Amino acid sequence: MTDMIRTTAEAHESTALPQARVVHADPDACSAEQKPLPDAMARKPVAEKSAAEWAYERLILYIQNFEEQLDSEHEIAMGFAGSDTGVMRIEGIGFFDPDIVTFYGTDAAGTKTQLIQHVSQLNVMLRALPKQIEDKAPARIGFRLVADLEQEQAAEQPDETANG
């Protein structure tokens, strides 16, 4: 075994990077923990994010990964753990610093639904439900969530051509 010498910057960076691990019965299974963070999520060290922001960003990864595995006849929904309130078709997700995550959607009957949850109580079960309208393409919110983070990152970067 070789010893690895790290600079102070490398040691600091490794403590700021998120750690994830997964073991799956199917060696070909692709999970969110195995994927690299999108640039929009990696731009800010984890230590600088609120619990709500970091939970929100990781939920985006799980939602996007789950949707990648769905066929064109299903959309993503979430079940409520420890409750008999059923499922909610996910149509939006947000966070409110420092510790609130919110889900927007509709229940099985089509009723407008919103779940507001403290990050310490966060417990989400992702489910696949048949699409509501047969001819319509399935709604894929995970990809929209990542695009929104990338757009936010682009807006925060200074325009270098302005000083030109």
PDB file of C-alpha atoms in Angstrom:
ATOM      1  CA  MET A   1       0.000   0.000   0.000  1.00  0.00           C
ATOM      2  CA  THR A   2       1.374   3.410  -0.916  1.00  0.00           C
ATOM      3  CA  ASP A   3       1.063   6.437   1.295  1.00  0.00           C
ATOM      4  CA  MET A   4      -0.652   9.401  -0.253  1.00  0.00           C
ATOM      5  CA  ILE A   5       0.583  12.885   0.515  1.00  0.00           C
ATOM      6  CA  ARG A   6      -2.073  15.566   0.170  1.00  0.00           C
ATOM      7  CA  THR A   7      -1.799  19.311   0.203  1.00  0.00           C
ATOM      8  CA  THR A   8      -3.823  21.289   2.711  1.00  0.00           C
ATOM      9  CA  ALA A   9      -6.140  22.385  -0.103  1.00  0.00           C
ATOM     10  CA  GLU A  10      -6.716  18.767  -1.174  1.00  0.00           C
ATOM     11  CA  ALA A  11      -7.416  17.696   2.398  1.00  0.00           C
ATOM     12  CA  HIS A  12      -9.881  20.577   2.850  1.00  0.00           C
ATOM     13  CA  GLU A  13     -11.546  19.818  -0.481  1.00  0.00           C
ATOM     14  CA  SER A  14     -12.057  16.153   0.389  1.00  0.00           C
ATOM     15  CA  THR A  15     -13.913  17.097   3.577  1.00  0.00           C
ATOM     16  CA  ALA A  16     -16.167  19.465   1.622  1.00  0.00           C
ATOM     17  CA  LEU A  17     -17.094  16.937  -1.070  1.00  0.00           C
ATOM     18  CA  PRO A  18     -20.197  14.851  -0.511  1.00  0.00           C
ATOM     19  CA  GLN A  19     -19.729  11.176   0.281  1.00  0.00           C
ATOM     20  CA  ALA A  20     -22.113   8.542  -1.072  1.00  0.00           C
ATOM     21  CA  ARG A  21     -22.164   4.785  -1.325  1.00  0.00           C
ATOM     22  CA  VAL A  22     -24.595   2.161  -2.561  1.00  0.00           C
ATOM     23  CA  VAL A  23     -24.618  -1.616  -2.843  1.00  0.00           C
ATOM     24  CA  HIS A  24     -27.276  -3.233  -5.010  1.00  0.00           C
ATOM     25  CA  ALA A  25     -28.233  -6.853  -5.679  1.00  0.00           C
ATOM     26  CA  ASP A  26     -28.135  -6.096  -9.433  1.00  0.00           C
ATOM     27  CA  PRO A  27     -24.524  -5.205 -10.359  1.00  0.00           C
ATOM     28  CA  ASP A  28     -25.794  -3.354 -13.446  1.00  0.00           C
ATOM     29  CA  ALA A  29     -28.235  -1.175 -11.506  1.00  0.00           C
ATOM     30  CA  CYS A  30     -27.560   2.542 -11.869  1.00  0.00           C
ATOM     31  CA  SER A  31     -28.271   4.607  -8.799  1.00  0.00           C
ATOM     32  CA  ALA A  32     -28.064   8.299  -7.953  1.00  0.00           C
ATOM     33  CA  GLU A  33     -25.197   7.702  -5.525  1.00  0.00           C
ATOM     34  CA  GLN A  34     -22.997   6.410  -8.374  1.00  0.00           C
ATOM     35  CA  LYS A  35     -23.408   9.425 -10.611  1.00  0.00           C
ATOM     36  CA  PRO A  36     -21.224  12.536 -10.526  1.00  0.00           C
ATOM     37  CA  LEU A  37     -22.828  15.676  -9.174  1.00  0.00           C
ATOM     38  CA  PRO A  38     -23.993  18.053 -11.908  1.00  0.00           C
ATOM     39  CA  ASP A  39     -21.808  21.171 -12.101  1.00  0.00           C
ATOM     40  CA  ALA A  40     -24.676  23.257 -10.751  1.00  0.00           C
ATOM     41  CA  MET A  41     -24.635  21.227  -7.510  1.00  0.00           C
ATOM     42  CA  ALA A  42     -20.866  21.019  -7.165  1.00  0.00           C
ATOM     43  CA  ARG A  43     -20.311  24.794  -7.462  1.00  0.00           C
ATOM     44  CA  LYS A  44     -20.906  25.409  -3.760  1.00  0.00           C
ATOM     45  CA  PRO A  45     -19.278  23.293  -1.031  1.00  0.00           C
ATOM     46  CA  VAL A  46     -21.679  21.162   0.994  1.00  0.00           C
ATOM     47  CA  ALA A  47     -20.568  22.923   4.180  1.00  0.00           C
ATOM     48  CA  GLU A  48     -21.927  26.209   2.764  1.00  0.00           C
ATOM     49  CA  LYS A  49     -25.379  24.782   1.976  1.00  0.00           C
ATOM     50  CA  SER A  50     -28.303  24.764   4.357  1.00  0.00           C
ATOM     51  CA  ALA A  51     -29.814  21.422   5.279  1.00  0.00           C
ATOM     52  CA  ALA A  52     -32.805  22.310   3.089  1.00  0.00           C
ATOM     53  CA  GLU A  53     -30.727  23.237   0.030  1.00  0.00           C
ATOM     54  CA  TRP A  54     -28.576  20.107   0.273  1.00  0.00           C
ATOM     55  CA  ALA A  55     -31.625  17.841   0.800  1.00  0.00           C
ATOM     56  CA  TYR A  56     -33.351  19.517  -2.191  1.00  0.00           C
ATOM     57  CA  GLU A  57     -30.355  18.984  -4.466  1.00  0.00           C
ATOM     58  CA  ARG A  58     -29.952  15.329  -3.519  1.00  0.00           C
ATOM     59  CA  LEU A  59     -33.676  14.726  -4.003  1.00  0.00           C
ATOM     60  CA  ILE A  60     -33.260  16.091  -7.531  1.00  0.00           C
ATOM     61  CA  LEU A  61     -30.604  13.455  -8.211  1.00  0.00           C
ATOM     62  CA  TYR A  62     -32.822  10.659  -6.903  1.00  0.00           C
ATOM     63  CA  ILE A  63     -35.853  11.896  -8.841  1.00  0.00           C
ATOM     64  CA  GLN A  64     -33.901  12.240 -12.086  1.00  0.00           C
ATOM     65  CA  ASN A  65     -32.323   8.783 -11.684  1.00  0.00           C
ATOM     66  CA  PHE A  66     -35.724   7.210 -10.945  1.00  0.00           C
ATOM     67  CA  GLU A  67     -37.300   8.882 -13.995  1.00  0.00           C
ATOM     68  CA  GLU A  68     -34.474   7.633 -16.246  1.00  0.00           C
ATOM     69  CA  GLN A  69     -35.641   4.101 -15.444  1.00  0.00           C
ATOM     70  CA  LEU A  70     -39.328   4.686 -16.294  1.00  0.00           C
ATOM     71  CA  ASP A  71     -40.953   3.737 -19.560  1.00  0.00           C
ATOM     72  CA  SER A  72     -43.080   6.195 -21.555  1.00  0.00           C
ATOM     73  CA  GLU A  73     -46.272   4.968 -19.880  1.00  0.00           C
ATOM     74  CA  HIS A  74     -45.312   6.019 -16.317  1.00  0.00           C
ATOM     75  CA  GLU A  75     -44.613   9.208 -14.369  1.00  0.00           C
ATOM     76  CA  ILE A  76     -43.009   9.757 -10.994  1.00  0.00           C
ATOM     77  CA  ALA A  77     -45.012  10.031  -7.799  1.00  0.00           C
ATOM     78  CA  MET A  78     -44.191   9.787  -4.132  1.00  0.00           C
ATOM     79  CA  GLY A  79     -45.737   7.732  -1.382  1.00  0.00           C
ATOM     80  CA  PHE A  80     -46.044   8.978   2.159  1.00  0.00           C
ATOM     81  CA  ALA A  81     -44.115   6.904   4.657  1.00  0.00           C
ATOM     82  CA  GLY A  82     -45.906   6.126   7.898  1.00  0.00           C
ATOM     83  CA  SER A  83     -49.222   7.376   6.561  1.00  0.00           C
ATOM     84  CA  ASP A  84     -52.277   6.113   4.721  1.00  0.00           C
ATOM     85  CA  THR A  85     -52.756   9.321   2.727  1.00  0.00           C
ATOM     86  CA  GLY A  86     -51.753   7.616  -0.526  1.00  0.00           C
ATOM     87  CA  VAL A  87     -49.449   8.989  -3.189  1.00  0.00           C
ATOM     88  CA  MET A  88     -48.780  12.353  -4.802  1.00  0.00           C
ATOM     89  CA  ARG A  89     -47.786  12.819  -8.451  1.00  0.00           C
ATOM     90  CA  ILE A  90     -44.701  15.081  -8.206  1.00  0.00           C
ATOM     91  CA  GLU A  91     -45.123  18.266 -10.245  1.00  0.00           C
ATOM     92  CA  GLY A  92     -42.700  20.504  -8.348  1.00  0.00           C
ATOM     93  CA  ILE A  93     -40.195  20.569  -5.517  1.00  0.00           C
ATOM     94  CA  GLY A  94     -38.651  23.446  -3.597  1.00  0.00           C
ATOM     95  CA  PHE A  95     -36.858  24.387  -0.416  1.00  0.00           C
ATOM     96  CA  PHE A  96     -36.978  27.224   2.075  1.00  0.00           C
ATOM     97  CA  ASP A  97     -33.769  27.794   4.039  1.00  0.00           C
ATOM     98  CA  PRO A  98     -32.679  26.651   6.444  1.00  0.00           C
ATOM     99  CA  ASP A  99     -34.716  23.479   6.895  1.00  0.00           C
ATOM    100  CA  ILE A 100     -37.945  23.131   4.858  1.00  0.00           C
ATOM    101  CA  VAL A 101     -38.474  21.045   1.684  1.00  0.00           C
ATOM    102  CA  THR A 102     -41.767  21.324  -0.235  1.00  0.00           C
ATOM    103  CA  PHE A 103     -43.382  19.012  -2.780  1.00  0.00           C
ATOM    104  CA  TYR A 104     -46.151  20.169  -5.136  1.00  0.00           C
ATOM    105  CA  GLY A 105     -48.437  17.886  -7.083  1.00  0.00           C
ATOM    106  CA  THR A 106     -51.765  16.092  -7.273  1.00  0.00           C
ATOM    107  CA  ASP A 107     -53.106  13.045  -5.473  1.00  0.00           C
ATOM    108  CA  ALA A 108     -54.650   9.961  -7.099  1.00  0.00           C
ATOM    109  CA  ALA A 109     -57.995  11.762  -7.455  1.00  0.00           C
ATOM    110  CA  GLY A 110     -56.367  14.742  -9.211  1.00  0.00           C
ATOM    111  CA  THR A 111     -56.696  17.032  -6.177  1.00  0.00           C
ATOM    112  CA  LYS A 112     -54.043  19.738  -5.844  1.00  0.00           C
ATOM    113  CA  THR A 113     -51.644  18.613  -3.097  1.00  0.00           C
ATOM    114  CA  GLN A 114     -48.644  20.115  -1.296  1.00  0.00           C
ATOM    115  CA  LEU A 115     -46.360  18.536   1.279  1.00  0.00           C
ATOM    116  CA  ILE A 116     -44.230  20.803   3.461  1.00  0.00           C
ATOM    117  CA  GLN A 117     -41.648  18.898   5.432  1.00  0.00           C
ATOM    118  CA  HIS A 118     -38.808  19.648   7.837  1.00  0.00           C
ATOM    119  CA  VAL A 119     -35.547  18.071   6.651  1.00  0.00           C
ATOM    120  CA  SER A 120     -35.212  16.155   9.922  1.00  0.00           C
ATOM    121  CA  GLN A 121     -38.468  14.357   9.052  1.00  0.00           C
ATOM    122  CA  LEU A 122     -37.703  13.864   5.355  1.00  0.00           C
ATOM    123  CA  ASN A 123     -38.760  10.427   4.225  1.00  0.00           C
ATOM    124  CA  VAL A 124     -39.715  10.042   0.552  1.00  0.00           C
ATOM    125  CA  MET A 125     -40.730   6.912  -1.319  1.00  0.00           C
ATOM    126  CA  LEU A 126     -40.604   7.354  -5.110  1.00  0.00           C
ATOM    127  CA  ARG A 127     -43.249   5.445  -7.085  1.00  0.00           C
ATOM    128  CA  ALA A 128     -44.112   4.961 -10.744  1.00  0.00           C
ATOM    129  CA  LEU A 129     -47.732   5.703 -11.665  1.00  0.00           C
ATOM    130  CA  PRO A 130     -49.394   5.343 -15.072  1.00  0.00           C
ATOM    131  CA  LYS A 131     -49.544   8.661 -16.958  1.00  0.00           C
ATOM    132  CA  GLN A 132     -52.801  10.550 -16.577  1.00  0.00           C
ATOM    133  CA  ILE A 133     -53.399  11.327 -20.264  1.00  0.00           C
ATOM    134  CA  GLU A 134     -52.724   8.518 -22.749  1.00  0.00           C
ATOM    135  CA  ASP A 135     -51.573  10.649 -25.716  1.00  0.00           C
ATOM    136  CA  LYS A 136     -49.442  13.034 -23.690  1.00  0.00           C
ATOM    137  CA  ALA A 137     -45.699  12.489 -23.175  1.00  0.00           C
ATOM    138  CA  PRO A 138     -44.876  11.616 -19.552  1.00  0.00           C
ATOM    139  CA  ALA A 139     -43.936  14.585 -17.360  1.00  0.00           C
ATOM    140  CA  ARG A 140     -40.274  14.421 -16.305  1.00  0.00           C
ATOM    141  CA  ILE A 141     -39.590  16.919 -13.521  1.00  0.00           C
ATOM    142  CA  GLY A 142     -36.110  15.633 -12.617  1.00  0.00           C
ATOM    143  CA  PHE A 143     -34.578  16.995 -15.810  1.00  0.00           C
ATOM    144  CA  ARG A 144     -36.323  20.354 -15.332  1.00  0.00           C
ATOM    145  CA  LEU A 145     -34.956  20.584 -11.770  1.00  0.00           C
ATOM    146  CA  VAL A 146     -31.355  20.074 -12.936  1.00  0.00           C
ATOM    147  CA  ALA A 147     -31.828  22.597 -15.763  1.00  0.00           C
ATOM    148  CA  ASP A 148     -33.116  25.127 -13.216  1.00  0.00           C
ATOM    149  CA  LEU A 149     -29.977  24.679 -11.066  1.00  0.00           C
ATOM    150  CA  GLU A 150     -27.761  25.117 -14.132  1.00  0.00           C
ATOM    151  CA  GLN A 151     -29.644  28.259 -15.142  1.00  0.00           C
ATOM    152  CA  GLU A 152     -29.250  29.657 -11.618  1.00  0.00           C
ATOM    153  CA  GLN A 153     -25.508  28.959 -11.722  1.00  0.00           C
ATOM    154  CA  ALA A 154     -25.156  30.717 -15.092  1.00  0.00           C
ATOM    155  CA  ALA A 155     -27.014  33.762 -13.774  1.00  0.00           C
ATOM    156  CA  GLU A 156     -24.687  33.984 -10.746  1.00  0.00           C
ATOM    157  CA  GLN A 157     -21.487  33.997 -12.830  1.00  0.00           C
ATOM    158  CA  PRO A 158     -20.215  37.448 -13.820  1.00  0.00           C
ATOM    159  CA  ASP A 159     -20.253  38.375 -17.495  1.00  0.00           C
ATOM    160  CA  GLU A 160     -16.561  38.542 -18.429  1.00  0.00           C
ATOM    161  CA  THR A 161     -17.245  40.148 -21.804  1.00  0.00           C
ATOM    162  CA  ALA A 162     -18.833  43.225 -20.195  1.00  0.00           C
ATOM    163  CA  ASN A 163     -15.429  44.561 -19.054  1.00  0.00           C
ATOM    164  CA  GLY A 164     -13.988  43.964 -22.380  1.00  0.00           C
TER     165      GLY A 164
END
